[in-house]
Coordinates of C-alpha atoms and ligand atoms in Angstrom, one line a residue:
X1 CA 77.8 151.4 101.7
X2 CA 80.8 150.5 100.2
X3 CA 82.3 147.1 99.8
X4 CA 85.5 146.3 101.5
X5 CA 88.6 145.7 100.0
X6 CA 90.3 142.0 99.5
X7 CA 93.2 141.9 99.3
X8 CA 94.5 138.1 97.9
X9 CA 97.5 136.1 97.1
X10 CA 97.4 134.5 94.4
X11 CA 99.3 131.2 94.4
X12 CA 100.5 128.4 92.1
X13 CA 97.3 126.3 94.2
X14 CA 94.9 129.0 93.8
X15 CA 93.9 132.2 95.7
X16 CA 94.6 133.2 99.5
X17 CA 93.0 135.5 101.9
X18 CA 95.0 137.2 104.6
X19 CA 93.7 137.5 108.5
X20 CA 95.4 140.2 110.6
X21 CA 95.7 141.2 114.6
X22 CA 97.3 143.8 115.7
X23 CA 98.8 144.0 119.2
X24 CA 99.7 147.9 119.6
X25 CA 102.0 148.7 122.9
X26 CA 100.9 152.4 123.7
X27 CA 103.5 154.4 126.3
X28 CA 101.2 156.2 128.7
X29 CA 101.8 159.9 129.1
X30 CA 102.7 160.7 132.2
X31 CA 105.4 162.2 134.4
X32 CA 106.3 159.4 135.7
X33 CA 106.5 155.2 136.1
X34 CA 104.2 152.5 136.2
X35 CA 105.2 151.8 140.1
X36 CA 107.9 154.0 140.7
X37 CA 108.4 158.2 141.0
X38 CA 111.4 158.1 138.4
X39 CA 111.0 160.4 135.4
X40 CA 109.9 159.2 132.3
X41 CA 111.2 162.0 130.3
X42 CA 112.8 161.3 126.7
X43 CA 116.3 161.8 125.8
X44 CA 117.4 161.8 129.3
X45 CA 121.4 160.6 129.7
X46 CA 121.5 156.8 130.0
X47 CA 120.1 155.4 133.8
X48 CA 119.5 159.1 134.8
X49 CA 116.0 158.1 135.3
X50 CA 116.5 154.8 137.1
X51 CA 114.9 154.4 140.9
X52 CA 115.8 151.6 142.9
X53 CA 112.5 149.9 142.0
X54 CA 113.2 150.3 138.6
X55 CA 117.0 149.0 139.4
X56 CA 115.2 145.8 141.3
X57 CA 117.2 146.5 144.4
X58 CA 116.3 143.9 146.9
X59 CA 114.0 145.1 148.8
X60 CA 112.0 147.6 147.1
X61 CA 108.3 147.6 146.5
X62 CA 105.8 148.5 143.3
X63 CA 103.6 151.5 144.2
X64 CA 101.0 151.8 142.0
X65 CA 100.9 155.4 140.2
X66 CA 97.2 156.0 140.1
X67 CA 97.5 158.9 137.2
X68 CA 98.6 155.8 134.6
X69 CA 95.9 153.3 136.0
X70 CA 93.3 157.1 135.3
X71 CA 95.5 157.1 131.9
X72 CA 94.6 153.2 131.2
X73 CA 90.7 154.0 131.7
X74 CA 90.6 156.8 129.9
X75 CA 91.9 155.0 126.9
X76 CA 89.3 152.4 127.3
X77 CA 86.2 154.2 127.4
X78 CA 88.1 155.8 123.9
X79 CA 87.8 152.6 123.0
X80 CA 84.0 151.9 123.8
X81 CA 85.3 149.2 125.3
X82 CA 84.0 147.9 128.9
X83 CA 86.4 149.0 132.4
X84 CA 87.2 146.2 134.8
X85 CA 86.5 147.2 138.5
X86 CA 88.8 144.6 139.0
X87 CA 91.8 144.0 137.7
X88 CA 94.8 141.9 138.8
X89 CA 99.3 142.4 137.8
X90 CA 100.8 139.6 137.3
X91 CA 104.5 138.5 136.5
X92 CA 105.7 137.2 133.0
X93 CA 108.9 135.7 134.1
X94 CA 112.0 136.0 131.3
X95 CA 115.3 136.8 131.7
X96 CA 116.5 139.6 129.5
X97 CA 119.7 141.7 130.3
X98 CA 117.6 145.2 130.4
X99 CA 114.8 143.6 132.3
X100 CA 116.7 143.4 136.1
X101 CA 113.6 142.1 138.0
X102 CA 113.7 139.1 135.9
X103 CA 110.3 139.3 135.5
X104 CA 107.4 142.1 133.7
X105 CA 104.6 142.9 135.7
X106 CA 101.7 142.5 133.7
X107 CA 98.4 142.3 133.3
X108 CA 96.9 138.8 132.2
X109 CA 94.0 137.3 133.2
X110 CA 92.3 140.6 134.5
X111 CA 92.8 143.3 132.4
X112 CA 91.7 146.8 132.9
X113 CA 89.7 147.1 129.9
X114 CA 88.1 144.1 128.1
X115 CA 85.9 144.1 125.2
X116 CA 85.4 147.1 122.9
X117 CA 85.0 147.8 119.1
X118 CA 86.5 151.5 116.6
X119 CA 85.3 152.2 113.5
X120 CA 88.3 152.5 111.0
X121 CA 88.4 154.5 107.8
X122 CA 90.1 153.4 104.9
X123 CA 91.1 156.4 102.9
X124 CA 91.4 156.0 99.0
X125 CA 94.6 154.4 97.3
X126 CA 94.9 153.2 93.9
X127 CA 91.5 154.4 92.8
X128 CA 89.8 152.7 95.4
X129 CA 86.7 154.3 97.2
X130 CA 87.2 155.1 100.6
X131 CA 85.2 152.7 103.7
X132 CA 85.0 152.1 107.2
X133 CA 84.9 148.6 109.0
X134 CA 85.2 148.2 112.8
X135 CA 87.6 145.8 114.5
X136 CA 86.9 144.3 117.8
X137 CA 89.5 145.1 120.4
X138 CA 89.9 142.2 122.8
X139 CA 91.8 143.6 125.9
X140 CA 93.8 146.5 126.7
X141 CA 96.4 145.8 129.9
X142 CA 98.6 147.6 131.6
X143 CA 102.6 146.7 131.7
X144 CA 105.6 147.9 132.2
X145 CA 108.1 148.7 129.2
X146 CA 112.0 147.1 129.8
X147 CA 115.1 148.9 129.3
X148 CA 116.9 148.9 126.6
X149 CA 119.9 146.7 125.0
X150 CA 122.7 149.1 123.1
X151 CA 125.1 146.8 120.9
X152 CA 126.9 148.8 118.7
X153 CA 128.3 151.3 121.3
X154 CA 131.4 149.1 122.3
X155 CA 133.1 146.7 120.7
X156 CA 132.4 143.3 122.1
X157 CA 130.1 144.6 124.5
X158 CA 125.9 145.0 125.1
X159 CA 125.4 148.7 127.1
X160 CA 122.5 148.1 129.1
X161 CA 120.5 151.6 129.7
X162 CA 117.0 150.7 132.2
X163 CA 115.5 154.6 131.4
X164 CA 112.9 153.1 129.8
X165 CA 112.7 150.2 132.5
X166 CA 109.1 150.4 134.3
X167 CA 107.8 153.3 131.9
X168 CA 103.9 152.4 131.9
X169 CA 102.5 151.2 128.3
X170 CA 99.2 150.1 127.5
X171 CA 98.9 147.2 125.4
X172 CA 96.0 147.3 122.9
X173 CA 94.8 143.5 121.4
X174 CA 92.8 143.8 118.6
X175 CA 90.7 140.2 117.6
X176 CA 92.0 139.1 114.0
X177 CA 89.4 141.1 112.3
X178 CA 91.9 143.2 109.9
X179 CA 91.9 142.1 106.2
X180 CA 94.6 144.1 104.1
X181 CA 97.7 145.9 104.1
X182 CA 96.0 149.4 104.5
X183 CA 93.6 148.5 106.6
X184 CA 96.1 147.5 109.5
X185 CA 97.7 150.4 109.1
X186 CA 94.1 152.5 109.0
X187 CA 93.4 150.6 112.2
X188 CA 96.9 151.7 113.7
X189 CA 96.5 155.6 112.5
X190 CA 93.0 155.4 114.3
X191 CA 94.3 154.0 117.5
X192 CA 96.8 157.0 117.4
X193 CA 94.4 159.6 117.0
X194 CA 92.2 158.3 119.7
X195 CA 95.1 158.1 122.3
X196 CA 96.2 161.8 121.0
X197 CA 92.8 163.2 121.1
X198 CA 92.6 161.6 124.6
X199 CA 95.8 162.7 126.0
X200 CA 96.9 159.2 127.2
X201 CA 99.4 158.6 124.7
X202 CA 102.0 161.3 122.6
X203 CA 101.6 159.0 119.9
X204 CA 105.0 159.7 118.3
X205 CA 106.2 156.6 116.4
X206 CA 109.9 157.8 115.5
X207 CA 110.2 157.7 119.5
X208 CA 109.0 154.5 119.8
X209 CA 105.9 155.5 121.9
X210 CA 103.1 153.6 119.8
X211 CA 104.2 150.0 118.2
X212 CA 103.1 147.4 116.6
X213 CA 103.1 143.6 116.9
X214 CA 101.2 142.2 113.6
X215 CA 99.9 138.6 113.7
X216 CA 99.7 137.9 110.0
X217 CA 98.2 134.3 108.9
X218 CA 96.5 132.9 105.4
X219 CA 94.0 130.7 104.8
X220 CA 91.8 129.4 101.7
X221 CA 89.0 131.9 100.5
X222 CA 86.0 131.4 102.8
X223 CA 88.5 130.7 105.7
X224 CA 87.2 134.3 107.7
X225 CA 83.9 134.2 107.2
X226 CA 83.7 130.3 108.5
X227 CA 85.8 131.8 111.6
X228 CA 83.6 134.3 112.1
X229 CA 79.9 131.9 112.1
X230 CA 81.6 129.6 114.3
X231 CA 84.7 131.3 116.4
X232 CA 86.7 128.6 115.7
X233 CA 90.3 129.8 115.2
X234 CA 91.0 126.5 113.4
X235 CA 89.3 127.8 110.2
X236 CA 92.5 130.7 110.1
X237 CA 96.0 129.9 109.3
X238 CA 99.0 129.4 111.6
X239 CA 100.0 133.2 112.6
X240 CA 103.0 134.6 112.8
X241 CA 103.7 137.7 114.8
X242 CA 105.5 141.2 113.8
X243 CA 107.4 142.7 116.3
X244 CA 108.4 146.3 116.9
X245 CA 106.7 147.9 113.8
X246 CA 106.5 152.3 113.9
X247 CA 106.3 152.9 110.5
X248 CA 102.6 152.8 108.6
X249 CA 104.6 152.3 105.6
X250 CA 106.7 149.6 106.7
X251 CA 103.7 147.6 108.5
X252 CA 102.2 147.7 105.1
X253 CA 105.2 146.5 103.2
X254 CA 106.1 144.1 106.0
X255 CA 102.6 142.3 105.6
X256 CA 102.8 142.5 102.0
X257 CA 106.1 140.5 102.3
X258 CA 104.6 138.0 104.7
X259 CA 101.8 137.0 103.2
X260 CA 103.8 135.9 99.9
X261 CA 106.4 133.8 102.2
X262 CA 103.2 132.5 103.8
X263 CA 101.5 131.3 100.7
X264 CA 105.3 129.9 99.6
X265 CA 106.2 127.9 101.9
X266 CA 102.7 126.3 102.6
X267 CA 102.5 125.9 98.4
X268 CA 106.2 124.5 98.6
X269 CA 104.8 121.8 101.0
X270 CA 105.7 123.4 104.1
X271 CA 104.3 124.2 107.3
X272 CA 103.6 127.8 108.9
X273 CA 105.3 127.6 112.7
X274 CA 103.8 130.1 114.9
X275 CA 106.8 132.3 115.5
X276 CA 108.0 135.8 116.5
X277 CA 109.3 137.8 113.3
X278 CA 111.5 140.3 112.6
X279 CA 110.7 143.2 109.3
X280 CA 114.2 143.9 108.0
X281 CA 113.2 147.0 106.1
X282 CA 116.7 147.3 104.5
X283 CA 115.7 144.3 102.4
X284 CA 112.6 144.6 102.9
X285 CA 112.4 140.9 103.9
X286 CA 110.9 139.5 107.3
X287 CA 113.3 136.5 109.0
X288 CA 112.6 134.7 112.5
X289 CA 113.8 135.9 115.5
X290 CA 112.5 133.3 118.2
X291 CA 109.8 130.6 118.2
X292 CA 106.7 131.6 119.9
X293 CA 106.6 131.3 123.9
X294 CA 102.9 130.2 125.4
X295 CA 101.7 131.8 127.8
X296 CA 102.9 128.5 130.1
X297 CA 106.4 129.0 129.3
X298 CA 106.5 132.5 131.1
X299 CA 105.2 131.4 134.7
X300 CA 102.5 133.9 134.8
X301 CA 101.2 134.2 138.7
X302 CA 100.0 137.3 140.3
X303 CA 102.2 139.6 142.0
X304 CA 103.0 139.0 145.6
X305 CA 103.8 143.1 145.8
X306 CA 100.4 144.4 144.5
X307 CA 97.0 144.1 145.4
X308 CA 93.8 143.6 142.9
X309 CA 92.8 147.0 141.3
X310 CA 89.5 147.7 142.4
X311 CA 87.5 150.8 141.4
X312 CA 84.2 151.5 141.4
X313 CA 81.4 153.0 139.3
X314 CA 81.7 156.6 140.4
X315 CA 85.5 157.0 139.4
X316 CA 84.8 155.6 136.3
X317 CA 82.1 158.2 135.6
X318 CA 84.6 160.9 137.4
X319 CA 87.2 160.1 133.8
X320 CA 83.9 159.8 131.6
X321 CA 82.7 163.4 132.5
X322 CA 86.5 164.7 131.3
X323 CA 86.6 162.9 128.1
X324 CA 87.3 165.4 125.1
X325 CA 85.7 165.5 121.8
X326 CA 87.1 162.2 120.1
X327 CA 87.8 161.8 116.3
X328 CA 84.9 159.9 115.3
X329 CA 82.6 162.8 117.2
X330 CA 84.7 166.0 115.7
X331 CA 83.8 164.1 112.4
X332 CA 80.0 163.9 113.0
X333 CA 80.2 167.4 113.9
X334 CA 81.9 168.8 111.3
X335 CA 79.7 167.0 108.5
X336 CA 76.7 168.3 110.2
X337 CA 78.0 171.8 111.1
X338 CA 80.3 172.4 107.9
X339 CA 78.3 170.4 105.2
X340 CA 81.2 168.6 104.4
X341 CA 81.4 165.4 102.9
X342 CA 82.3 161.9 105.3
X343 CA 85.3 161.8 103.4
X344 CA 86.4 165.6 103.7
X345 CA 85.5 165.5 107.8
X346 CA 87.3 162.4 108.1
X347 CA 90.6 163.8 106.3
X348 CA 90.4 167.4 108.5
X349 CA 89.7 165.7 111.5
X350 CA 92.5 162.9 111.4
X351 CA 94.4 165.0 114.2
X352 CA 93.5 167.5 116.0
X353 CA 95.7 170.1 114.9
X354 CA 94.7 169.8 111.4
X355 CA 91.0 170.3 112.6
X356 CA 91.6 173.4 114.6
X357 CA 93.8 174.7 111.3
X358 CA 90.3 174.1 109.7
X359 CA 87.7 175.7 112.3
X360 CA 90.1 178.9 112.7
X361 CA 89.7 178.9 108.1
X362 CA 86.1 178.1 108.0
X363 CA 84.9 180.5 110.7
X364 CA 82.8 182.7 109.1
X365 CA 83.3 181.5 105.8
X366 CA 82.3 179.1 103.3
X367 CA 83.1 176.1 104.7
X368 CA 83.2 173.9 102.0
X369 CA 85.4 175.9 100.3
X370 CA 87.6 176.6 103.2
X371 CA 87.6 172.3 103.1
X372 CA 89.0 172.3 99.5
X373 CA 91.6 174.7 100.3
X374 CA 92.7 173.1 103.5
X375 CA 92.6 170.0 102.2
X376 CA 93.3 169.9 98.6
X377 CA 96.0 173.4 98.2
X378 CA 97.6 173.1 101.7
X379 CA 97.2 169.2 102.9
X380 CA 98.3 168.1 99.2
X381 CA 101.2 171.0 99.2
X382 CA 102.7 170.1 102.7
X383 CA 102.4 166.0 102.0
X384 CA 104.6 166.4 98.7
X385 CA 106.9 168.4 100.5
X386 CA 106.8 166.1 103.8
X387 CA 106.5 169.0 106.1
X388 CA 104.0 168.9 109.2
X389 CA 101.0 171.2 109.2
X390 CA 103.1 172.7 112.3
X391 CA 105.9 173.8 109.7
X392 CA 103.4 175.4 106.9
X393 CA 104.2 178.2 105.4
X394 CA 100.8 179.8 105.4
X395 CA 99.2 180.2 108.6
X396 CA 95.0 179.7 108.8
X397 CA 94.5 183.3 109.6
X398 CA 96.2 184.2 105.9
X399 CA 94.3 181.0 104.0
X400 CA 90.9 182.5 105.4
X401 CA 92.2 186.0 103.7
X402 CA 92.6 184.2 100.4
X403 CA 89.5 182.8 101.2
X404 CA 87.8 186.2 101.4
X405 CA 89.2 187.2 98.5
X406 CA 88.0 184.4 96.5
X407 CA 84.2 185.1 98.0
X408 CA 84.2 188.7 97.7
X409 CA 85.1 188.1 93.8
X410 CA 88.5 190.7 94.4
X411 CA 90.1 187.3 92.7
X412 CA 88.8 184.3 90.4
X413 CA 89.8 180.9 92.1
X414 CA 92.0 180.4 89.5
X415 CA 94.2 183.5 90.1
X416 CA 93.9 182.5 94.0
X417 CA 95.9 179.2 93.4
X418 CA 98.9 182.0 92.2
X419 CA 98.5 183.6 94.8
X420 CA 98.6 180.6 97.0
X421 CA 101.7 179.2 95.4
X422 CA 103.3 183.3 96.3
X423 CA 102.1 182.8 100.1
X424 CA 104.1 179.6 100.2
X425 CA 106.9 181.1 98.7
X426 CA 106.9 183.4 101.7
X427 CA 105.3 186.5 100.1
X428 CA 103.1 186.9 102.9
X429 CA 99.4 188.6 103.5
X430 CA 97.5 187.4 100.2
X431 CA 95.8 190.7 100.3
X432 CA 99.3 192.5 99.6
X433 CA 100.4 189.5 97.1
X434 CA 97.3 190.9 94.8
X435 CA 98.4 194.5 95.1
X436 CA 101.7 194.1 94.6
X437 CA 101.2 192.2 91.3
X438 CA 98.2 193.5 90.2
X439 CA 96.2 190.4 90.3
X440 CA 92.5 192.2 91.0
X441 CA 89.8 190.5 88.9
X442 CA 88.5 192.7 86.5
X443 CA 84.9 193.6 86.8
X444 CA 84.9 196.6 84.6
X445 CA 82.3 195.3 82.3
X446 CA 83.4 198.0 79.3
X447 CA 87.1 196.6 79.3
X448 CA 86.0 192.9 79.2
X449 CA 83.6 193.9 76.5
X450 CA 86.2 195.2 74.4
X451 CA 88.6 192.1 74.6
X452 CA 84.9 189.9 73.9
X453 CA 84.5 192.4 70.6
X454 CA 88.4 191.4 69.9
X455 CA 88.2 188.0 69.9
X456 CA 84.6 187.3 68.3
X457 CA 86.1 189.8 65.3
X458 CA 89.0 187.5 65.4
X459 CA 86.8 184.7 65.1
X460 CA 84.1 184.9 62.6
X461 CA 83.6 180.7 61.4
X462 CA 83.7 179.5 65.5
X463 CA 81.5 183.0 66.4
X464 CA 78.7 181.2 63.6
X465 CA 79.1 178.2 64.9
X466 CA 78.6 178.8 68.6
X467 CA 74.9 179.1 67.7
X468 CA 74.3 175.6 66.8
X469 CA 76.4 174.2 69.3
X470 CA 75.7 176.3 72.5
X471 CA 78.7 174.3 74.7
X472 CA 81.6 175.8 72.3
X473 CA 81.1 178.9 74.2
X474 CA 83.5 177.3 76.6
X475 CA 86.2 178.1 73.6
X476 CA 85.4 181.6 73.5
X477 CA 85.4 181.9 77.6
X478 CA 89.0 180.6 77.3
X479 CA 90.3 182.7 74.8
X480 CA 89.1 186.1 76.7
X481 CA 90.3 185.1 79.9
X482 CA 93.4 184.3 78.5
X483 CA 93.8 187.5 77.0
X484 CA 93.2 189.0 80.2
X485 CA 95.5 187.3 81.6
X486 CA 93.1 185.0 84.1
X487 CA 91.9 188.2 85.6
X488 CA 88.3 189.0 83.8
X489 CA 85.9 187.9 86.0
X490 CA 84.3 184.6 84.4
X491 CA 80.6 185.6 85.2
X492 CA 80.9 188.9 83.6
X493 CA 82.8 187.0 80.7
X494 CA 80.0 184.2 80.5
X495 CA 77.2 187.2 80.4
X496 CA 78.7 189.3 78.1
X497 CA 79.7 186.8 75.4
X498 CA 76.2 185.5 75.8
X499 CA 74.6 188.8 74.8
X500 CA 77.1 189.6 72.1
X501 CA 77.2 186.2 70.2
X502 CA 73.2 185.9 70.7
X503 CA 73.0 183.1 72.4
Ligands
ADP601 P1 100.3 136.6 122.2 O1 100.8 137.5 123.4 O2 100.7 135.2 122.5 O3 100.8 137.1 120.9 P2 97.7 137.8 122.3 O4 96.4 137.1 122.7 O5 98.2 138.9 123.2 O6 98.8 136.6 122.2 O7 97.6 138.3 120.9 C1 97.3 137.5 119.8 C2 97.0 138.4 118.6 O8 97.0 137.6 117.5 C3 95.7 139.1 118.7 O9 95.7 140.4 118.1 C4 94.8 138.2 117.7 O10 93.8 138.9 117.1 C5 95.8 137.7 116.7 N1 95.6 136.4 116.1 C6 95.2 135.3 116.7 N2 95.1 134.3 115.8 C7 95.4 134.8 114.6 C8 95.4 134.3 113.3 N3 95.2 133.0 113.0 N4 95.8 135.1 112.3 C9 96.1 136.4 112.5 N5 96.0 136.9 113.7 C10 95.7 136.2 114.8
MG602 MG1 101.8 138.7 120.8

């Protein structure tokens, strides 16, 4: 098992630790609202998809939409987490220009989903080995997203545009059991592929569909782990909360940033005020942008306009039967089925695509060299080039060619990673890259003996010395595949030197 990491602040006092909770506000896929039939579709002209629900039109009434409350389950049982049969809405009251009901409906003392607990891998950075640690999720709730404030489109005027107003999103509240930069984003990335893998959320972060609040505080060494015996929140620092992060990069930096200030202004003799922060990634600085509301302050009560959600033990065994593979089980399955290392099934089965880009390789073949070209060649090529596996150049059906071409020794592996870098060039069918440029491994054992006769005649003090030290043979493999131009087959090389220098 490997350790987790720490991550610490060191300050002019002495050391910090950092506590993390994540509160992640997932948009549910579906067609349409959280209580009204208006489309939820992106990129729609602004108010196009604005009902009079959605408008708060005296008058009009919430209608549950069933799919998103199917949607809201589904996500919970994703999260091994336990389903309320009953669940209440409830109004946070706040005035905001793109929020015309003057009030969210939102769910707060019942939620749909209470306790539940992921597994979240940490991959390797900096040299560190890679680990998993769960985090406890506390609630997930349904709510309805607001609409959105445009400043910069007139001069001296806000543009209010409510296409987004009443959109359903789930919000996800993890307990403060996140420790370090990487992990919070680890925990995010896993949320993602459990709400993709499920269906219940696109997961697209540029769009704004899966965000992050992060509830960063610090406390003395030891701090945690006393929190953790007794549950007593007063062994953690004050927190301050995040808002609105999409980017894993940024919610690293951002925390990174944070904790420093944190450790500042407590060592400068401050005080830590729980309040609502802003990342400016521009200067890659965080600043205030409110002090933090209790729950008091918004008025919660339950909504007049809906009834308790009650459902029973059969319709949540209905979504249970329909669940798809999920990430942690495509894993399992493809360390057991493939051979593959935790690591290497974590890696391929981070999203789905990526894992059916693997199966389609490995079918057939040697799966754990199918992993080291998926992952390693294509994975490593596409990352440096920040292309998506949908925009690859070489498609799975061509990297299982190469593949076969390795296995049925028509090409060394060393001569396949040319033949690689031709495919991504666009050179197409790895079978015609080899013909084309004569890239065939040479078997014929007379021609590789006569370039092993060469080289030994070339060699006389290294061929006498091989015989003491067996290993140097290593030289003399270089030098004849080099003056084959990396095509002599090394086992016929290996064997034939062997004989010839009496080894
Ligand atoms: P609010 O809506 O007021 O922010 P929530 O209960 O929805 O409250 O979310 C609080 C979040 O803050 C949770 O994710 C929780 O784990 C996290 N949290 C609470 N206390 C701390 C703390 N001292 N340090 C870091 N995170 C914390
Ligand atoms: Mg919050």
């Amino acid at each position: 098992m490997v350790k987790r990491a720490v991550y610490q602040v060191k300050g002019d006092t002495g050391d910090w630790e950092v506590v993390m909770g994540l509160e992640v506000h997932a948009q549910i896929a579906s067609k349409s609202k959280l209580f009204s039939g208006a489309s939820t579709q992106f990129g729609a002209e602004p108010n196009e998809n604005v009902s009079l629900v959605d408008a708060a039109m005296p008058g009009m009434l919430p209608v549950i939409n069933a799919f998103c409350v199917e949607q809201a389950v589904r996500t919970g049982l994703g999260l091994n987490a336990q389903i309320n049969k009953m669940s209440r809405f409830d109004r946070k009251n706040y005035f905001y220009p793109d929020l015309p009901q003057g009030y969210q409906i939102s769910q707060f003392e019942f939620p749909i989903v209470g306790e539940g607990v992921i597994e979240v891998d940490v991959e390797p950075s900096h040299g560190d080995a890679a680990y998993t640690f769960p985090v406890r999720i506390e609630r997930l709730h349904m709510e309805q997203d607001a609409g959105k404030s445009i400043h910069d489109l007139i001069d001296d005027a806000t543009c209010v545009d409510l296409n987004r107003c009443g959109v359903a999103l789930m919000e996800i509240v993890s307990k403060p059991d996140i420790r370090t930069p990487l992990e919070a984003a680890a925990y995010v990335k896993k949320l993602k592929s459990i709400v993709v893998a499920l269906g219940t959320c696109d997961g697209d972060m540029e769009k704004g569909n899966l965000r992050a609040d992060v509830n960063v505080s610090v406390c003395r060494p030891g701090g945690y782990a006393k929190f953790r015996e007794t549950g007593d929140f007063g062994h953690l620092g004050t927190r301050r909360e995040i808002k609105n992060m999409n980017s894993f990069r940024f919610i690293q930096a951002a925390i990174e940033y944070e904790a420093h200030e944190q450790v500042r202004v407590i060592e400068a003799g401050g005080k830590v005020n729980q309040e609502t922060i802003l990342f400016d990634a521009d200067r890659g600085e965080t600043r205030p942008m409110r002090s933090k509301e209790d729950a008091h302050d918004y008025r919660y009560f339950p909504d007049p306009d809906l009834l308790p959600l009650i459902i029973d033990d059969a319709y949540i065994a209905g979504i249970k039967a329909t669940l798809p593979e999920l990430p942690d089980q495509k894993r399992a399955r493809f360390e057991a089925d493939y051979g593959l290392s935790r690591y290497d099934a974590g890696v391929l089965t981070a999203d789905a695509e990526g894992a059916a880009f693997y199966e389609t390789v490995a079918k057939g073949r040697d799966a754990k060299l199918a992993a080291n070209w998926v992952t390693q060649e294509l994975f490593g090529y596409l990352n440096k080039s920040d292309l998506e596996l949908s925009g690859s150049p070489v498609s799975a059906v061509q990297l299982g060619g190469l593949i076969d071409l390795i296995s049925s020794d028509v090409i060394s592996g060393k001569i396949a990673k040319d033949v690689f870098v031709r495919m991504i060039a666009g050179e197409g069918d790895p079978g015609d890259i080899v013909e084309a440029h004569g890239l065939k491994q040479v078997t014929d054992t007379g021609a590789i003996a006569a370039v092993v006769d060469e080289i030994i005649a070339a060699n006389p003090d290294q061929a006498a010395a091989v015989k003491d030290k067996p290993k140097t043979i290593g030289w003399f493999v270089g030098q004849v595949m080099k003056a084959s131009g990396g095509k002599a087959n090394p086992q016929a090389v290996n064997k034939i030197l062997r004989e010839k220098l009496g080894l």
